[in-house]
Amino acid sequence: MIDIKKESRGYIAHGVSACAGCGMELILRTVLNALGQDTTLVIPPGCSALFCGFGKETGLKVSTFQGNLENSAAYAAGIRAGYEVQGNNHSTVVAFAGDGGTLDIGLQSLSGMMERGDDVLYICYDNEAYMNTGIQGSSATPLGAWTTTTPTGKPVYKKDLLGIAMAHGIPYCASASVANIKDMTKKVEKAKSIQGPKLLHIHCPCPTGWGSAPSKSIEVSKKAVQTGAWVLYECEDGNIKLNNPPKELKAVQEYTKLQKRFSGINEEQLVALQMGITKNFERLMRMQAE
Amino acid sequence: MAHYKMLDGNCAAVEAIKMAKVKVVSAYPITPQSTIAEKLSEICENGELEAKYIRVESEHSAMSCAIGAQLTGVRTATATASVGLALMHEVVNVASGCRVPIVMPVVNRSLASPWSLWCDHQDSMAERDSGWLQLYCENVQDVYDTMIMAYRIAEDPRVLTPAMVCLDGFFLSHSMQKVMLPEQKEVDDFIGTYKVKNLHLDPSDPIVIDNLTGSNECTEMKYQQAIGFKNAEDVMEEVFNEFSQKFGRTKAMIEGYNLEEAEALIVCIGSMAGTAKYVSDILRDQGKKVGVLKIVSFRPFPYKKLREIIGNTKKLAVIDRTTGFGGQGAPLWLEVKSALKSDVLVKNYIAGLAGRDVNIETIKNVYTDILEGNDSDDPIWIDCGENVMNIREVLLND
Ligand SMILES: Cc1ncc(C[n+]2csc(CCOP(=O)(O)OP(=O)(O)O)c2C)c(N)n1
Ligand code: SF4
Ligand SMILES: [Mg+2]
């Protein structure tokens, strides 16, 4: 059924329509390299829908359903059930959704999927806003960041997705980042090997929405990890483990100064942002120790 | 051997779902559908039905799970009512657009607001352009039969369109009637095992389903759906005929009663047809030439058959169990009116909202008005109380 015009490496065609320096493209290529052909994807509207292509053309070589914004987890649960009753327990069913499709409008169906224990791998690539509709704020937008609907900087903190996942007691969840592809690959492989609901929350640099240089996406992501703005950790069967945490957190400005979305941040917001980051990091370190 | 069982409408729907051997069920409870969700969960649990039950957290997810599962190549089931159907609306259109022939009982209930638990057709009528077939039932036997036939019709490759089987909340869903159930083998032979005929999810034969589609192709894809509806008329005819041969009960897209030389006919939908027939018998005994047309298939609407079946009757009283706010008439009236030449008087009556019984009195009033009243254009709220504007006053008449 596929008419492949030019064979590409991996499971995604060359030349998809993501912006230059897009983290999401790197994430999905990495994810599919780790998962392989025996995968079914559910992709909601959002930037990731660009992989599904347009009309008769697609950028994906794995079976895929483009769903709706709020129900990726439900579609995935249905597909899993369909495979299961036909004796297929080997294919990995993956939802690949943005932060808006996950933390806002899709949170209910995700919660349902996690609570029921459906054998689905849910991946949220977090570019911290609704990028596809023109950079509107989401509940994953960090405090102080500009978006078209937070014109003076977002007044409240980012929602804690992994906290929500852990509260559901799912067998495995982890954060990841393009700052560390090896770590991401390992986590995808581990998630694949575990039965039940799994969630990966992956930090996704977005030059277009963040106002960062396309050539600096990896650097921006690394700074996020070094400042603690993004913490790499995993939670397996309730045990939290930070992955290679920085010995000491760098000041958050080292991260924010690379992005125009923080250029209007005021002193008060900056202090609050730093405080939130430090507290979160210390909290996770404590949870690891317990 | 076929056998009789006492069932209410919801259990009749469950019986049909069970005998259709669905493989995945996802349902969310809502009055008056709840016992369908409960019963399905029970039979999945006790093994009476070999299927996986997904205890979803909403109707939106119920339909989404059903779509996802059926795309992998298995028959699925869900059911809903009222605001549950409204919540599903977004994905109801995905099922039809992706040509996933799900069969879904809709237990008709009013839409909020005001909150009402009881029957009218506002919920399914709001979905009349969502690309689903809509079949309405008159009694509990009809629920079972229509469900079984709906699988054949919806899944036919010429149709490939999902189907709502609509049953009046409480009037049918909770009323016990004697139902003839065929043997499993007879049902197996009649509807066959499910085969995915178009879009499918299969990692060993990957395709991408439902990506962004340009204006260069969307019209054509919608037209294909329109053809599916056209074909559904022939397919229904075939399926109804085969069903009546095999199971002995007849069915048609539109059913007439007391049509001989009828001066006036009531056109209606659902369980009120039984009362209308009964009243028309009484009036016939009194020498009044009146009858009933029951619309079974609202989507596709059998407008050609309607033209044929009314013969020389020149007065039609269309009863809508929904409001049709701001329109010239309510949905059923609009269909009937536009199907006929202007020499036929087609009047619209709104009745039976939010569980108000369309009783003998109401039906008699409709017949009296169509036979003796003027030919006013406006819909007549035939069972509306007096001093209307004083009830829970919204606009102050100062
Ligand atoms: C029900 C519904 N509401 C709104 C939209 C419009 N919409 C499409 S993509 C999108 C933003 C998605 O943001 P996110 O999930 O973060 O993905 P991103 O675009 O950032 O990759 C919105 C609001 C929609 N498709 N469906
Ligand atoms: S807007 Fe951001 S996430 Fe979307 S394609 Fe461009 S860089 Fe990637
Ligand atoms: Mg986003």
XYZ file of C-alpha atoms and ligand atoms in Angstrom:
723
model
C 0.000 0.000 0.000
C 2.909 2.351 0.546
C 4.373 4.159 -2.422
C 7.772 5.150 -1.114
C 9.306 7.855 -3.250
C 12.698 7.882 -1.633
C 13.767 5.402 1.015
C 14.891 7.117 4.179
C 16.649 5.734 7.194
C 14.438 4.983 10.158
C 10.678 5.231 10.178
C 10.148 8.829 9.153
C 10.639 10.259 5.688
C 13.324 12.806 5.026
C 12.226 16.375 4.633
C 9.159 16.563 6.873
C 7.717 20.028 7.359
C 8.958 20.686 10.919
C 10.733 24.009 11.496
C 14.512 24.116 11.443
C 15.899 23.016 14.787
C 12.613 21.405 15.922
C 13.084 19.107 18.880
C 9.930 17.154 18.173
C 11.296 15.675 14.966
C 14.389 14.430 16.760
C 12.219 12.976 19.514
C 9.925 11.000 17.214
C 12.824 9.722 15.103
C 14.544 8.563 18.283
C 11.364 7.009 19.667
C 10.588 5.073 16.494
C 14.186 3.918 16.107
C 13.865 2.414 19.570
C 10.411 0.917 19.016
C 10.740 -0.426 15.483
C 8.209 -1.348 12.825
C 5.847 -3.245 15.096
C 4.316 -0.023 16.364
C 1.026 1.775 15.975
C 0.948 5.506 16.551
C -1.899 7.758 17.549
C -1.152 11.378 16.756
C -3.524 14.217 17.639
C -3.706 17.626 15.973
C -0.719 19.754 16.912
C 2.726 20.045 15.381
C 3.206 16.256 15.486
C 0.380 15.845 12.969
C 2.829 17.088 10.352
C 4.351 13.587 10.358
C 1.017 12.183 9.161
C 1.460 14.283 6.051
C -1.064 15.824 3.736
C -3.477 14.120 1.373
C -1.948 11.067 -0.242
C 1.494 11.706 1.191
C 2.709 10.765 4.619
C 6.002 10.998 6.409
C 5.475 7.856 8.496
C 6.323 4.246 7.811
C 4.448 2.804 10.778
C 0.696 2.253 11.057
C -0.837 5.447 12.371
C -4.144 6.997 13.233
C -4.482 10.745 13.416
C -6.972 11.283 16.185
C -8.491 14.284 17.878
C -6.878 16.649 20.334
C -8.337 15.296 23.592
C -8.585 11.555 23.092
C -5.221 10.126 22.011
C -5.164 7.923 25.106
C -8.673 6.626 24.407
C -7.949 5.841 20.762
C -4.769 4.092 21.866
C -6.667 2.090 24.499
C -9.191 1.010 21.872
C -6.485 -0.010 19.419
C -4.676 -1.952 22.157
C -7.919 -3.762 23.007
C -8.545 -4.526 19.340
C -5.086 -6.056 18.974
C -5.390 -7.926 22.239
C -8.664 -9.671 21.405
C -7.077 -10.803 18.132
C -4.132 -12.289 19.976
C -1.659 -9.542 19.149
C 0.200 -8.759 22.346
C 3.454 -7.812 20.651
C 2.746 -4.517 18.878
C 3.489 -1.338 20.815
C 0.626 1.134 20.803
C 1.880 4.679 21.267
C 0.139 7.984 21.700
C 2.401 10.844 20.682
C 0.867 14.117 21.803
C 1.843 17.667 22.614
C 1.557 19.341 26.002
C -1.803 20.894 25.131
C -3.203 17.586 23.919
C -1.906 15.958 27.100
C -1.989 18.312 30.073
C -5.005 20.398 29.124
C -7.731 19.046 26.872
C -6.447 15.459 26.895
C -5.867 15.033 30.619
C -9.179 13.279 31.244
C -8.733 10.534 28.688
C -5.095 10.115 29.735
C -6.185 9.737 33.346
C -8.768 7.137 32.315
C -6.173 5.168 30.385
C -3.672 5.232 33.269
C -6.283 4.338 35.891
C -7.565 1.355 33.899
C -4.059 0.056 33.389
C -4.229 -0.090 29.599
C -1.071 -1.350 27.952
C -0.259 1.870 26.131
C 2.897 3.957 25.852
C 1.908 7.596 26.106
C 4.522 10.106 25.023
C 4.089 13.815 25.601
C 6.534 16.008 23.718
C 6.452 19.202 25.689
C 7.173 22.383 23.745
C 5.404 24.283 26.509
C 2.649 25.947 24.472
C 0.078 25.396 21.728
C 2.521 25.833 18.886
C 0.478 24.592 15.979
C -2.248 27.185 16.520
C 0.217 30.044 16.903
C 2.005 29.881 20.284
C -0.813 30.170 22.808
C -0.147 29.418 26.467
C -0.846 25.949 27.884
C -0.752 24.619 31.424
C 2.776 23.438 30.582
C 4.004 26.932 29.765
C 6.547 27.905 32.434
C 6.045 30.839 34.761
C 7.164 34.088 33.206
C 7.173 32.858 29.600
C 5.588 34.919 26.864
C 2.974 33.379 24.586
C 0.250 35.089 22.565
C -2.185 34.447 25.430
C 0.299 35.249 28.202
C 1.505 38.553 26.745
C 3.063 39.762 30.002
C 4.517 36.404 30.953
C 2.578 33.471 32.416
C 1.558 34.326 35.982
C 1.442 30.737 37.308
C 3.675 27.669 37.382
C 3.755 24.774 34.956
C 1.563 21.746 35.682
C 3.387 18.667 37.002
C 2.591 15.897 34.518
C 4.770 13.204 36.047
C 3.336 14.021 39.459
C -0.096 13.311 38.019
C 1.136 10.104 36.390
C 2.750 8.910 39.632
C -0.472 9.635 41.515
C -2.100 7.064 39.224
C 0.442 4.493 40.345
C 1.383 3.441 36.821
C 4.288 1.010 36.495
C 6.643 3.342 34.667
C 6.958 7.017 33.872
C 9.943 9.177 33.096
C 11.051 12.518 31.821
C 13.509 12.803 28.964
C 15.070 15.427 26.770
C 16.832 15.820 23.453
C 19.745 16.947 25.641
C 20.437 13.263 26.228
C 19.417 10.991 23.343
C 21.002 7.913 24.910
C 18.968 8.378 28.062
C 15.816 8.926 25.997
C 16.432 5.765 23.966
C 16.969 3.747 27.114
C 13.731 5.012 28.586
C 11.738 4.252 25.437
C 13.184 0.740 25.390
C 12.385 0.228 29.037
C 8.852 1.558 28.583
C 8.362 -0.803 25.664
C 9.362 -3.788 27.776
C 6.879 -3.016 30.560
C 3.272 -4.187 30.536
C 0.628 -1.580 31.388
C 0.410 2.173 31.078
C 3.707 4.036 30.586
C 4.236 7.732 30.248
C 7.226 9.612 28.891
C 7.367 13.371 29.258
C 9.947 14.733 26.846
C 11.204 18.288 26.840
C 10.994 19.595 23.304
C 12.865 22.702 22.226
C 10.854 24.776 19.780
C 12.838 27.581 18.160
C 9.699 29.094 16.622
C 7.736 29.297 19.850
C 10.592 29.929 22.230
C 12.460 32.471 20.167
C 15.684 30.495 20.337
C 18.215 30.012 17.573
C 17.419 26.886 15.497
C 21.083 25.934 15.714
C 20.965 26.067 19.532
C 18.130 23.626 20.299
C 20.389 21.056 21.931
C 22.225 23.717 23.871
C 18.948 25.183 25.134
C 17.824 21.722 26.228
C 21.108 21.074 27.992
C 20.805 24.366 29.822
C 17.306 23.372 30.907
C 18.753 20.237 32.485
C 21.739 22.007 34.035
C 19.549 24.691 35.608
C 16.951 22.204 36.795
C 14.262 23.813 34.660
C 13.908 20.275 33.303
C 14.779 17.367 35.574
C 15.634 13.992 34.096
C 14.189 11.234 36.255
C 12.166 8.088 36.153
C 9.719 6.354 38.399
C 9.503 2.586 38.250
C 7.015 0.851 40.524
C 6.890 3.936 42.724
C 10.671 4.332 43.080
C 12.009 7.632 41.871
C 15.470 7.864 40.407
C 17.078 11.007 39.054
C 19.215 10.342 36.008
C 22.615 11.942 36.282
C 21.407 15.021 38.134
C 23.575 18.141 38.113
C 25.692 18.403 41.273
C 24.707 22.003 41.570
C 22.003 23.865 39.676
C 23.090 26.675 37.395
C 21.169 29.945 37.657
C 17.969 29.855 35.623
C 19.053 32.910 33.619
C 21.553 30.708 31.795
C 18.524 28.936 30.347
C 16.102 31.846 29.962
C 18.559 34.218 28.293
C 18.745 31.929 25.247
C 15.027 32.394 24.545
C 13.073 35.478 23.510
C 9.959 34.173 25.270
C 11.625 35.135 28.559
C 12.944 38.499 27.365
C 10.135 40.419 29.064
C 10.335 38.549 32.350
C 10.453 40.900 35.344
C 12.567 40.578 38.446
C 9.729 39.249 40.565
C 8.812 36.553 38.040
C 12.435 35.566 37.676
C 12.786 35.091 41.423
C 9.574 33.066 41.498
C 10.729 30.949 38.560
C 14.071 30.247 40.225
C 12.385 29.426 43.508
C 9.964 27.000 41.857
C 12.774 25.249 40.026
C 14.960 24.896 43.113
C 12.097 23.656 45.255
C 11.071 21.118 42.626
C 14.615 19.810 42.264
C 15.082 19.486 46.018
C 11.714 17.785 46.335
C 12.672 15.205 43.717
C 16.063 14.617 45.362
C 14.273 13.998 48.651
C 11.799 11.642 47.001
C 14.726 9.709 45.496
C 16.338 9.367 48.899
C 13.179 7.964 50.493
C -35.032 -23.077 17.899
C -36.053 -19.507 18.226
C -37.482 -18.795 21.645
C -39.320 -16.098 23.544
C -37.912 -14.022 26.360
C -39.270 -11.143 28.437
C -36.915 -8.240 27.835
C -36.901 -4.503 28.104
C -35.534 -2.427 25.242
C -32.083 -2.062 26.730
C -31.751 -5.814 27.286
C -32.980 -6.459 23.761
C -30.185 -4.215 22.471
C -27.670 -6.066 24.649
C -28.972 -9.409 23.389
C -28.355 -8.255 19.795
C -24.872 -6.950 20.639
C -24.073 -10.276 22.287
C -25.313 -12.303 19.343
C -23.352 -10.070 16.943
C -20.285 -11.277 18.876
C -18.649 -7.912 19.285
C -15.074 -8.150 20.524
C -14.541 -4.821 22.267
C -17.075 -2.879 24.324
C -16.601 0.635 25.674
C -19.526 2.307 27.345
C -20.273 5.034 29.843
C -23.469 5.016 31.894
C -26.235 7.585 31.466
C -29.937 7.383 32.236
C -31.802 5.727 30.528
C -28.983 3.844 28.801
C -27.193 2.713 32.003
C -28.465 -0.844 32.091
C -26.920 -1.423 28.649
C -23.488 -0.441 30.012
C -24.025 -2.550 33.137
C -25.294 -5.620 31.337
C -22.506 -5.487 28.750
C -19.929 -5.242 31.506
C -21.522 -8.210 33.261
C -21.550 -10.489 30.233
C -17.976 -9.544 29.300
C -16.980 -10.426 32.861
C -18.845 -13.751 33.093
C -17.762 -14.867 29.648
C -21.214 -14.936 28.071
C -19.703 -12.506 25.594
C -16.061 -13.056 24.695
C -15.095 -9.421 24.556
C -12.937 -6.901 26.310
C -14.883 -4.286 28.240
C -13.145 -0.908 28.512
C -14.522 1.000 31.500
C -14.096 4.412 29.927
C -14.248 7.728 31.745
C -16.586 9.474 29.284
C -18.740 9.007 26.212
C -16.130 10.846 24.185
C -13.653 8.139 25.120
C -16.289 5.420 24.663
C -16.657 6.313 21.000
C -12.913 6.893 20.601
C -12.103 3.430 21.986
C -14.715 1.882 19.737
C -13.282 3.603 16.669
C -9.715 2.639 17.574
C -10.625 -0.981 18.212
C -12.822 -1.387 15.156
C -10.050 0.022 12.950
C -7.959 -2.987 13.979
C -10.596 -5.248 12.465
C -13.115 -6.233 15.114
C -16.778 -5.441 15.687
C -17.224 -3.134 18.670
C -20.076 -1.820 20.757
C -20.992 1.288 22.638
C -24.281 2.944 23.538
C -25.393 6.281 24.855
C -28.159 8.850 25.306
C -28.819 12.555 25.564
C -25.897 14.704 26.703
C -23.671 11.635 26.334
C -24.358 11.634 22.615
C -23.793 15.381 22.533
C -20.415 14.882 24.219
C -19.566 12.251 21.615
C -20.470 14.565 18.765
C -16.909 15.331 17.694
C -15.930 11.691 17.317
C -19.296 10.527 16.006
C -18.234 12.374 12.869
C -14.831 10.665 12.903
C -16.484 7.244 12.854
C -18.566 8.104 9.811
C -15.788 9.985 8.006
C -13.383 7.071 8.492
C -16.151 4.707 7.354
C -16.074 2.675 10.573
C -19.443 0.900 10.619
C -20.155 0.895 14.347
C -23.708 0.051 15.381
C -24.797 2.060 18.414
C -28.034 2.008 20.361
C -29.104 5.549 21.228
C -31.618 5.566 24.051
C -33.442 8.760 23.197
C -33.542 11.345 25.950
C -33.987 15.066 26.060
C -30.959 17.362 25.982
C -30.239 19.744 28.845
C -31.477 22.390 29.535
C -33.818 22.161 31.404
C -32.507 18.920 32.825
C -34.798 16.070 31.973
C -34.243 12.351 32.229
C -37.025 11.521 29.863
C -37.612 10.799 26.237
C -37.592 13.022 23.241
C -35.562 12.986 20.047
C -33.502 16.110 20.513
C -30.313 14.082 21.093
C -30.327 11.956 17.950
C -31.885 14.672 15.785
C -28.960 16.924 16.665
C -26.776 14.239 15.060
C -28.782 13.897 11.886
C -26.031 15.396 9.718
C -23.194 13.489 11.350
C -23.020 10.848 8.645
C -24.658 7.996 10.558
C -27.608 5.924 9.480
C -30.525 6.449 11.863
C -33.141 3.779 12.433
C -35.959 4.321 14.946
C -37.748 1.541 16.819
C -41.400 1.162 17.723
C -41.303 -1.639 20.296
C -38.889 -3.956 22.061
C -38.942 -6.696 19.405
C -38.180 -3.957 16.949
C -35.109 -2.954 18.973
C -33.653 -6.436 18.712
C -34.523 -6.872 15.046
C -33.287 -3.425 14.033
C -29.991 -3.935 15.818
C -29.368 -7.222 14.029
C -30.265 -5.748 10.659
C -28.204 -2.623 11.334
C -24.980 -4.675 11.454
C -25.680 -6.044 8.004
C -26.607 -2.674 6.558
C -23.823 -0.615 8.142
C -21.090 -3.135 7.341
C -22.152 -3.731 3.742
C -19.229 -2.598 1.535
C -21.633 -0.494 -0.525
C -22.635 1.379 2.629
C -19.767 1.268 5.145
C -21.494 3.799 7.354
C -22.128 3.603 11.105
C -25.677 3.267 12.385
C -27.619 4.618 15.346
C -30.462 2.400 16.442
C -32.733 4.789 18.308
C -35.078 3.609 21.022
C -37.287 5.846 23.103
C -35.957 6.271 26.624
C -38.126 4.522 29.249
C -41.009 3.946 26.811
C -38.856 1.262 25.187
C -35.647 1.077 27.184
C -37.454 0.163 30.407
C -40.633 -1.493 29.220
C -40.770 -5.288 29.359
C -42.160 -7.009 26.319
C -42.135 -10.497 24.897
C -39.321 -10.816 22.383
C -38.649 -13.632 19.947
C -34.942 -14.400 19.847
C -33.421 -16.471 17.053
C -30.729 -19.102 17.526
C -27.119 -17.947 17.582
C -26.422 -19.912 14.415
C -29.193 -18.069 12.572
C -27.711 -14.732 13.592
C -24.207 -15.877 12.629
C -25.466 -16.821 9.191
C -27.348 -13.566 8.842
C -24.671 -11.050 9.780
C -21.433 -13.008 9.303
C -18.106 -12.393 10.990
C -16.648 -8.906 10.871
C -14.132 -8.132 8.180
C -12.434 -4.787 7.963
C -13.113 -3.537 4.455
C -11.306 -0.266 4.082
C -9.047 1.613 6.480
C -7.268 -0.618 8.959
C -4.567 -0.513 11.577
C -2.048 -3.296 11.214
C 1.660 -2.842 11.995
C 2.549 -5.395 9.312
C 0.644 -3.447 6.652
C 1.086 0.138 7.751
C -1.074 2.968 6.533
C -1.715 6.397 7.986
C -5.394 7.007 8.631
C -7.150 10.351 8.701
C -4.393 12.832 8.012
C -4.981 16.391 6.895
C -6.797 16.414 3.581
C -6.981 19.271 1.145
C -9.968 20.932 -0.429
C -8.965 19.122 -3.603
C -10.161 15.814 -2.105
C -12.489 16.491 0.831
C -15.512 17.124 -1.372
C -14.974 13.830 -3.159
C -14.573 11.925 0.090
C -17.784 13.451 1.423
C -19.487 12.565 -1.855
C -18.421 8.951 -1.337
C -20.260 9.074 1.975
C -23.318 10.495 0.238
C -23.179 7.533 -2.159
C -23.003 5.243 0.864
C -26.304 6.712 2.019
C -27.830 6.322 -1.436
C -26.720 2.701 -1.563
C -28.080 2.142 1.928
C -31.623 2.403 0.545
C -31.139 -0.611 -1.735
C -29.160 -2.477 0.876
C -31.894 -1.897 3.462
C -34.477 -3.253 1.061
C -32.376 -6.390 0.522
C -31.651 -6.850 4.198
C -35.256 -6.223 5.277
C -36.492 -8.760 2.715
C -33.988 -11.375 3.757
C -34.781 -10.774 7.400
C -38.496 -11.175 6.869
C -37.928 -14.402 4.937
C -35.643 -15.824 7.604
C -37.268 -14.496 10.744
C -40.837 -13.833 9.677
C -41.135 -10.221 10.740
C -41.438 -7.538 8.105
C -39.767 -4.185 8.118
C -39.543 -1.237 5.755
C -37.862 2.167 5.709
C -41.302 3.643 5.987
C -44.335 1.728 7.193
C -47.952 2.576 6.451
C -51.030 1.711 8.521
C -54.688 2.283 7.604
C -53.692 3.814 4.303
C -56.800 2.885 2.329
C -58.353 6.043 0.921
C -56.864 7.959 3.796
C -57.884 11.589 4.020
C -55.202 12.376 6.589
C -52.105 10.585 7.869
C -50.025 11.112 10.955
C -46.311 10.884 10.161
C -44.261 9.979 13.209
C -41.206 8.262 14.592
C -40.538 5.776 17.368
C -42.788 4.382 20.056
C -45.634 6.865 19.559
C -46.439 5.061 16.301
C -48.170 2.327 18.322
C -50.552 4.822 19.936
C -51.148 6.552 16.604
C -52.124 3.247 14.988
C -54.467 2.444 17.849
C -56.185 5.832 17.624
C -56.476 5.600 13.854
C -58.317 2.271 14.320
C -60.765 3.927 16.700
C -61.334 6.825 14.336
C -61.750 4.508 11.364
C -64.531 2.783 13.314
C -66.133 6.210 13.601
C -65.922 6.603 9.832
C -62.920 8.901 9.739
C -60.414 7.974 7.054
C -57.160 8.366 8.900
C -53.962 6.382 9.095
C -50.312 6.422 10.113
C -46.924 6.582 8.444
C -44.064 5.450 10.634
C -40.636 6.600 9.545
C -38.194 3.816 10.402
C -35.169 5.138 8.564
C -34.637 8.823 9.175
C -31.147 8.628 7.641
C -31.283 7.959 4.778
C -34.705 9.578 4.574
C -36.938 7.604 2.197
C -38.395 10.604 0.403
C -39.189 8.766 -2.830
C -40.955 6.010 -0.960
C -42.876 8.650 0.974
C -44.171 10.140 -2.283
C -45.346 6.715 -3.417
C -46.839 5.527 -0.190
C -49.116 8.529 0.480
C -51.043 7.912 -2.726
C -53.815 10.489 -2.990
C -53.758 11.578 0.620
C -53.647 15.363 0.771
C -53.224 15.979 4.478
C -50.195 14.986 6.509
C -49.757 15.695 10.217
C -46.088 15.387 11.081
C -45.362 14.920 14.771
C -41.852 15.873 15.844
C -40.592 14.862 19.250
C -38.095 17.708 19.088
C -38.328 21.475 18.916
C -36.808 22.681 15.671
C -36.203 26.113 17.201
C -36.079 28.930 14.732
C -36.747 26.738 11.721
C -39.896 26.697 9.656
C -40.568 23.325 11.222
C -38.847 20.577 13.162
C -36.555 17.995 11.497
C -39.108 15.351 10.512
C -41.479 17.967 9.135
C -38.702 19.536 7.074
C -37.977 16.180 5.444
C -41.619 15.375 4.748
C -42.504 18.830 3.533
C -39.611 19.042 1.117
C -40.330 15.577 -0.280
C -43.856 16.437 -1.401
C -45.604 18.629 -3.944
C -47.338 21.730 -2.675
C -50.834 20.289 -3.207
C -50.336 18.258 -0.021
C -51.001 20.027 3.260
C -48.136 19.175 5.629
C -48.596 20.512 9.147
C -46.078 20.251 11.942
C -46.969 19.267 15.501
C -44.478 19.396 18.338
C -45.318 16.842 21.021
C -43.899 14.490 23.595
C -40.980 16.603 24.737
C -38.974 15.467 27.763
C -41.042 12.368 28.357
C -44.500 13.901 28.054
C -46.620 10.972 26.980
C -47.945 11.206 23.448
C -51.219 9.692 24.551
C -54.537 8.922 22.910
C -55.802 12.439 23.624
C -52.812 14.085 21.958
C -53.082 11.906 18.885
C -56.829 12.599 18.655
C -56.159 16.340 18.883
C -53.663 16.064 16.054
C -56.158 14.189 13.850
C -58.901 16.728 14.655
C -56.642 19.623 13.767
C -55.394 18.160 10.515
C -58.943 17.242 9.447
C -60.726 20.391 10.570
C -58.152 23.080 11.319
C -56.807 25.814 9.077
C -53.665 25.410 7.041
C -51.387 27.534 9.202
C -47.674 27.347 8.488
C -46.327 27.542 12.011
C -45.591 24.416 14.027
C -48.323 23.676 16.554
C -47.222 22.753 20.078
C -50.156 20.421 20.428
C -49.634 19.204 23.997
C -48.341 22.479 25.421
C -50.028 23.655 28.651
C -51.928 26.859 29.224
C -50.573 30.144 30.568
C -47.242 29.111 29.075
C -45.404 32.339 29.693
C -46.204 32.246 33.381
C -44.392 28.950 33.950
C -40.915 29.548 35.404
C -41.053 32.953 33.813
C -37.862 33.885 31.981
C -38.821 37.125 30.275
C -40.587 39.489 32.629
C -43.844 40.643 31.068
C -43.821 44.027 32.678
C -11.288 20.090 20.220
C -10.236 20.915 19.603
N -10.017 22.179 20.036
C -9.072 22.916 19.460
C -8.311 22.418 18.432
C -7.281 23.321 17.778
N -5.928 22.913 18.010
C -5.228 22.173 17.130
S -3.655 21.873 17.566
C -3.847 22.780 18.979
C -2.699 23.015 19.889
C -2.091 21.787 20.360
O -1.048 22.098 21.233
P -0.068 20.961 21.706
O -0.832 19.746 22.042
O 0.794 21.514 22.757
O 0.757 20.606 20.394
P 1.808 21.554 19.608
O 1.049 22.224 18.535
O 2.388 22.506 20.578
O 2.799 20.611 19.052
C -5.156 23.268 19.089
C -5.618 24.092 20.205
C -8.578 21.107 18.011
N -7.912 20.505 17.005
N -9.527 20.375 18.615
S 6.501 25.215 15.938
Fe 8.017 24.317 17.282
S 7.325 22.214 17.701
Fe 6.180 22.990 15.948
S 7.333 22.246 14.182
Fe 8.076 24.332 14.620
S 9.802 24.038 16.006
Fe 8.692 22.117 15.948
Mg 2.756 22.204 22.646
